[in-house]
PDB file of C-alpha atoms in Angstrom:
ATOM      1  CA  MET A  23     -10.610  28.981  26.365  1.00  0.00           C
ATOM      2  CA  LYS A  24      -7.164  27.888  27.547  1.00  0.00           C
ATOM      3  CA  LYS A  25      -5.130  28.962  30.558  1.00  0.00           C
ATOM      4  CA  ARG A  26      -1.594  27.960  31.474  1.00  0.00           C
ATOM      5  CA  LEU A  27      -1.106  27.639  35.208  1.00  0.00           C
ATOM      6  CA  THR A  28       1.403  26.588  37.790  1.00  0.00           C
ATOM      7  CA  LEU A  29      -0.211  24.634  40.619  1.00  0.00           C
ATOM      8  CA  THR A  30       1.662  24.263  43.902  1.00  0.00           C
ATOM      9  CA  PHE A  31       0.273  21.648  46.266  1.00  0.00           C
ATOM     10  CA  PRO A  32       0.865  21.542  50.027  1.00  0.00           C
ATOM     11  CA  LYS A  33       2.039  18.160  51.328  1.00  0.00           C
ATOM     12  CA  ARG A  34      -1.425  17.192  52.541  1.00  0.00           C
ATOM     13  CA  THR A  35      -3.115  17.654  49.129  1.00  0.00           C
ATOM     14  CA  VAL A  36      -0.563  15.930  46.884  1.00  0.00           C
ATOM     15  CA  GLN A  37      -2.626  12.718  46.982  1.00  0.00           C
ATOM     16  CA  MET A  38      -5.811  14.507  45.809  1.00  0.00           C
ATOM     17  CA  PRO A  39      -6.961  13.439  42.285  1.00  0.00           C
ATOM     18  CA  VAL A  40      -7.044  17.012  40.963  1.00  0.00           C
ATOM     19  CA  THR A  41      -7.052  16.379  37.218  1.00  0.00           C
ATOM     20  CA  TYR A  42      -9.842  13.820  37.625  1.00  0.00           C
ATOM     21  CA  ARG A  43     -11.935  16.296  39.631  1.00  0.00           C
ATOM     22  CA  LEU A  44     -11.303  19.041  37.066  1.00  0.00           C
ATOM     23  CA  ALA A  45     -12.614  16.803  34.288  1.00  0.00           C
ATOM     24  CA  LYS A  46     -15.530  15.240  36.181  1.00  0.00           C
ATOM     25  CA  ASP A  47     -16.800  18.170  38.259  1.00  0.00           C
ATOM     26  CA  PHE A  48     -15.967  21.123  35.993  1.00  0.00           C
ATOM     27  CA  ASN A  49     -15.669  19.643  32.477  1.00  0.00           C
ATOM     28  CA  VAL A  50     -12.160  21.115  32.249  1.00  0.00           C
ATOM     29  CA  ALA A  51      -9.415  19.267  30.372  1.00  0.00           C
ATOM     30  CA  ALA A  52      -5.952  19.360  31.930  1.00  0.00           C
ATOM     31  CA  ASN A  53      -2.849  18.926  29.786  1.00  0.00           C
ATOM     32  CA  ILE A  54       0.037  18.280  32.183  1.00  0.00           C
ATOM     33  CA  ILE A  55       3.161  19.958  30.849  1.00  0.00           C
ATOM     34  CA  ARG A  56       5.498  19.352  33.774  1.00  0.00           C
ATOM     35  CA  ALA A  57       5.035  17.552  37.086  1.00  0.00           C
ATOM     36  CA  GLN A  58       7.065  17.327  40.273  1.00  0.00           C
ATOM     37  CA  VAL A  59       4.889  15.357  42.646  1.00  0.00           C
ATOM     38  CA  ALA A  60       5.973  12.935  45.383  1.00  0.00           C
ATOM     39  CA  PRO A  61       4.288  11.676  48.561  1.00  0.00           C
ATOM     40  CA  ASN A  62       4.755  13.904  51.628  1.00  0.00           C
ATOM     41  CA  GLN A  63       6.460  16.668  49.643  1.00  0.00           C
ATOM     42  CA  ILE A  64       5.274  19.951  48.159  1.00  0.00           C
ATOM     43  CA  GLY A  65       4.123  19.232  44.603  1.00  0.00           C
ATOM     44  CA  LYS A  66       4.185  21.345  41.458  1.00  0.00           C
ATOM     45  CA  LEU A  67       2.293  20.965  38.205  1.00  0.00           C
ATOM     46  CA  VAL A  68       2.484  23.116  35.120  1.00  0.00           C
ATOM     47  CA  VAL A  69      -0.784  22.585  33.271  1.00  0.00           C
ATOM     48  CA  GLU A  70      -2.766  23.979  30.405  1.00  0.00           C
ATOM     49  CA  LEU A  71      -6.466  23.929  31.269  1.00  0.00           C
ATOM     50  CA  SER A  72      -9.092  24.189  28.569  1.00  0.00           C
ATOM     51  CA  GLY A  73     -12.835  24.599  28.835  1.00  0.00           C
ATOM     52  CA  ASP A  74     -15.583  27.155  29.198  1.00  0.00           C
ATOM     53  CA  ILE A  75     -14.384  30.379  30.877  1.00  0.00           C
ATOM     54  CA  ASP A  76     -16.925  30.083  33.716  1.00  0.00           C
ATOM     55  CA  GLN A  77     -15.950  26.467  34.338  1.00  0.00           C
ATOM     56  CA  LEU A  78     -12.264  27.376  34.313  1.00  0.00           C
ATOM     57  CA  ASP A  79     -12.863  30.123  36.867  1.00  0.00           C
ATOM     58  CA  ALA A  80     -14.918  27.771  39.056  1.00  0.00           C
ATOM     59  CA  ALA A  81     -12.209  25.093  38.824  1.00  0.00           C
ATOM     60  CA  ILE A  82      -9.519  27.604  39.828  1.00  0.00           C
ATOM     61  CA  GLU A  83     -11.612  28.742  42.801  1.00  0.00           C
ATOM     62  CA  TRP A  84     -12.139  25.110  43.821  1.00  0.00           C
ATOM     63  CA  MET A  85      -8.370  24.459  43.727  1.00  0.00           C
ATOM     64  CA  ARG A  86      -7.681  27.582  45.777  1.00  0.00           C
ATOM     65  CA  SER A  87     -10.318  26.495  48.321  1.00  0.00           C
ATOM     66  CA  HIS A  88      -8.247  23.316  48.801  1.00  0.00           C
ATOM     67  CA  ASP A  89      -5.080  25.359  49.509  1.00  0.00           C
ATOM     68  CA  ILE A  90      -3.594  24.744  46.065  1.00  0.00           C
ATOM     69  CA  ASN A  91      -1.625  27.816  45.007  1.00  0.00           C
ATOM     70  CA  VAL A  92      -2.691  28.731  41.465  1.00  0.00           C
ATOM     71  CA  SER A  93      -0.689  31.210  39.390  1.00  0.00           C
ATOM     72  CA  LEU A  94      -1.129  32.165  35.754  1.00  0.00           C
ATOM     73  CA  ILE A  95       1.881  31.773  33.508  1.00  0.00           C
ATOM     74  CA  ASP A  96       2.686  35.043  31.776  1.00  0.00           C
ATOM     75  CA  ARG A  97       6.220  34.056  30.906  1.00  0.00           C
ATOM     76  CA  GLU A  98       7.589  33.464  27.482  1.00  0.00           C
ATOM     77  CA  ILE A  99      10.805  32.008  26.169  1.00  0.00           C
ATOM     78  CA  LEU A 100      13.429  34.396  24.825  1.00  0.00           C
ATOM     79  CA  ILE A 101      16.268  33.387  22.528  1.00  0.00           C
ATOM     80  CA  ASP A 102      19.350  35.558  22.223  1.00  0.00           C
ATOM     81  CA  GLU A 103      20.109  35.109  18.535  1.00  0.00           C
ATOM     82  CA  THR A 104      23.557  36.692  18.898  1.00  0.00           C
ATOM     83  CA  SER A 105      24.580  34.033  21.444  1.00  0.00           C
ATOM     84  CA  CYS A 106      22.831  31.051  19.849  1.00  0.00           C
ATOM     85  CA  VAL A 107      25.181  28.758  17.934  1.00  0.00           C
ATOM     86  CA  ASP A 108      22.347  26.774  16.279  1.00  0.00           C
ATOM     87  CA  CYS A 109      23.564  23.502  17.804  1.00  0.00           C
ATOM     88  CA  GLY A 110      20.021  22.123  17.970  1.00  0.00           C
ATOM     89  CA  LEU A 111      20.284  20.550  21.433  1.00  0.00           C
ATOM     90  CA  CYS A 112      17.141  22.418  22.521  1.00  0.00           C
ATOM     91  CA  THR A 113      15.125  20.865  19.684  1.00  0.00           C
ATOM     92  CA  GLY A 114      15.575  17.426  21.211  1.00  0.00           C
ATOM     93  CA  VAL A 115      13.870  18.356  24.479  1.00  0.00           C
ATOM     94  CA  CYS A 116      11.076  20.581  23.132  1.00  0.00           C
ATOM     95  CA  PRO A 117       7.824  18.610  23.561  1.00  0.00           C
ATOM     96  CA  THR A 118       5.816  20.764  21.119  1.00  0.00           C
ATOM     97  CA  GLN A 119       8.419  21.220  18.374  1.00  0.00           C
ATOM     98  CA  ALA A 120       8.378  24.971  18.931  1.00  0.00           C
ATOM     99  CA  LEU A 121      12.148  24.755  18.465  1.00  0.00           C
ATOM    100  CA  THR A 122      13.307  23.210  15.191  1.00  0.00           C
ATOM    101  CA  LEU A 123      16.307  23.378  12.898  1.00  0.00           C
ATOM    102  CA  ASN A 124      15.746  24.643   9.369  1.00  0.00           C
ATOM    103  CA  PRO A 125      16.718  21.717   7.106  1.00  0.00           C
ATOM    104  CA  ASP A 126      18.162  24.065   4.459  1.00  0.00           C
ATOM    105  CA  ASP A 127      20.599  26.142   6.519  1.00  0.00           C
ATOM    106  CA  PHE A 128      20.504  24.348   9.921  1.00  0.00           C
ATOM    107  CA  ARG A 129      19.564  27.554  11.750  1.00  0.00           C
ATOM    108  CA  LEU A 130      17.307  27.454  14.781  1.00  0.00           C
ATOM    109  CA  ASN A 131      13.636  28.324  14.223  1.00  0.00           C
ATOM    110  CA  PHE A 132      11.410  29.285  17.141  1.00  0.00           C
ATOM    111  CA  THR A 133       7.632  29.129  16.660  1.00  0.00           C
ATOM    112  CA  ARG A 134       6.387  31.101  19.666  1.00  0.00           C
ATOM    113  CA  SER A 135       2.743  30.071  19.170  1.00  0.00           C
ATOM    114  CA  ARG A 136       3.672  26.410  19.750  1.00  0.00           C
ATOM    115  CA  CYS A 137       5.716  27.122  22.894  1.00  0.00           C
ATOM    116  CA  ILE A 138       4.153  26.025  26.189  1.00  0.00           C
ATOM    117  CA  VAL A 139       6.942  27.583  28.298  1.00  0.00           C
ATOM    118  CA  CYS A 140       7.870  24.267  29.892  1.00  0.00           C
ATOM    119  CA  GLU A 141      11.444  25.623  30.160  1.00  0.00           C
ATOM    120  CA  GLN A 142      13.055  22.289  29.302  1.00  0.00           C
ATOM    121  CA  CYS A 143      15.190  24.053  26.690  1.00  0.00           C
ATOM    122  CA  ILE A 144      16.809  26.480  29.134  1.00  0.00           C
ATOM    123  CA  PRO A 145      19.172  24.096  30.968  1.00  0.00           C
ATOM    124  CA  THR A 146      19.862  22.257  27.698  1.00  0.00           C
ATOM    125  CA  CYS A 147      21.402  25.265  25.948  1.00  0.00           C
ATOM    126  CA  PRO A 148      25.207  25.024  26.264  1.00  0.00           C
ATOM    127  CA  VAL A 149      25.727  28.764  25.647  1.00  0.00           C
ATOM    128  CA  GLN A 150      22.807  29.966  27.804  1.00  0.00           C
ATOM    129  CA  ALA A 151      21.119  31.714  24.876  1.00  0.00           C
ATOM    130  CA  ILE A 152      17.640  30.710  26.084  1.00  0.00           C
ATOM    131  CA  SER A 153      15.866  32.364  29.011  1.00  0.00           C
ATOM    132  CA  THR A 154      12.437  33.599  30.102  1.00  0.00           C
ATOM    133  CA  ASN A 155      11.181  37.160  30.326  1.00  0.00           C
ATOM    134  CA  LEU A 156      10.647  36.856  34.105  1.00  0.00           C
TER     135      LEU A 156
END
């Protein structure tokens, strides 16, 4: 099973080796999608965790017990096709190639199943045609 989460770390737990502990103690793989972590500052990770459902739940409880705020990502990317000018700038920042240009007509294609909602495309769009549902 896979779960996409946002983890927010208090200053005192930023140095904790969380992804190592998830793998070693819970047999949970962590794919880091986005990270904003610096010493003595509040840290944020967007991760996709994969593993057995019971192990995922135990890992989430363990993180919460260490004052790490865990929230499920229910968001999805929305593209306003009437505003989109098919410039392709978003395709250059999409880490999963969920956004591509059709080589025949150079129109933007969005493959929702590949999207990890990293939101890197949103500030890249010059006409603000990309947003989230939340």
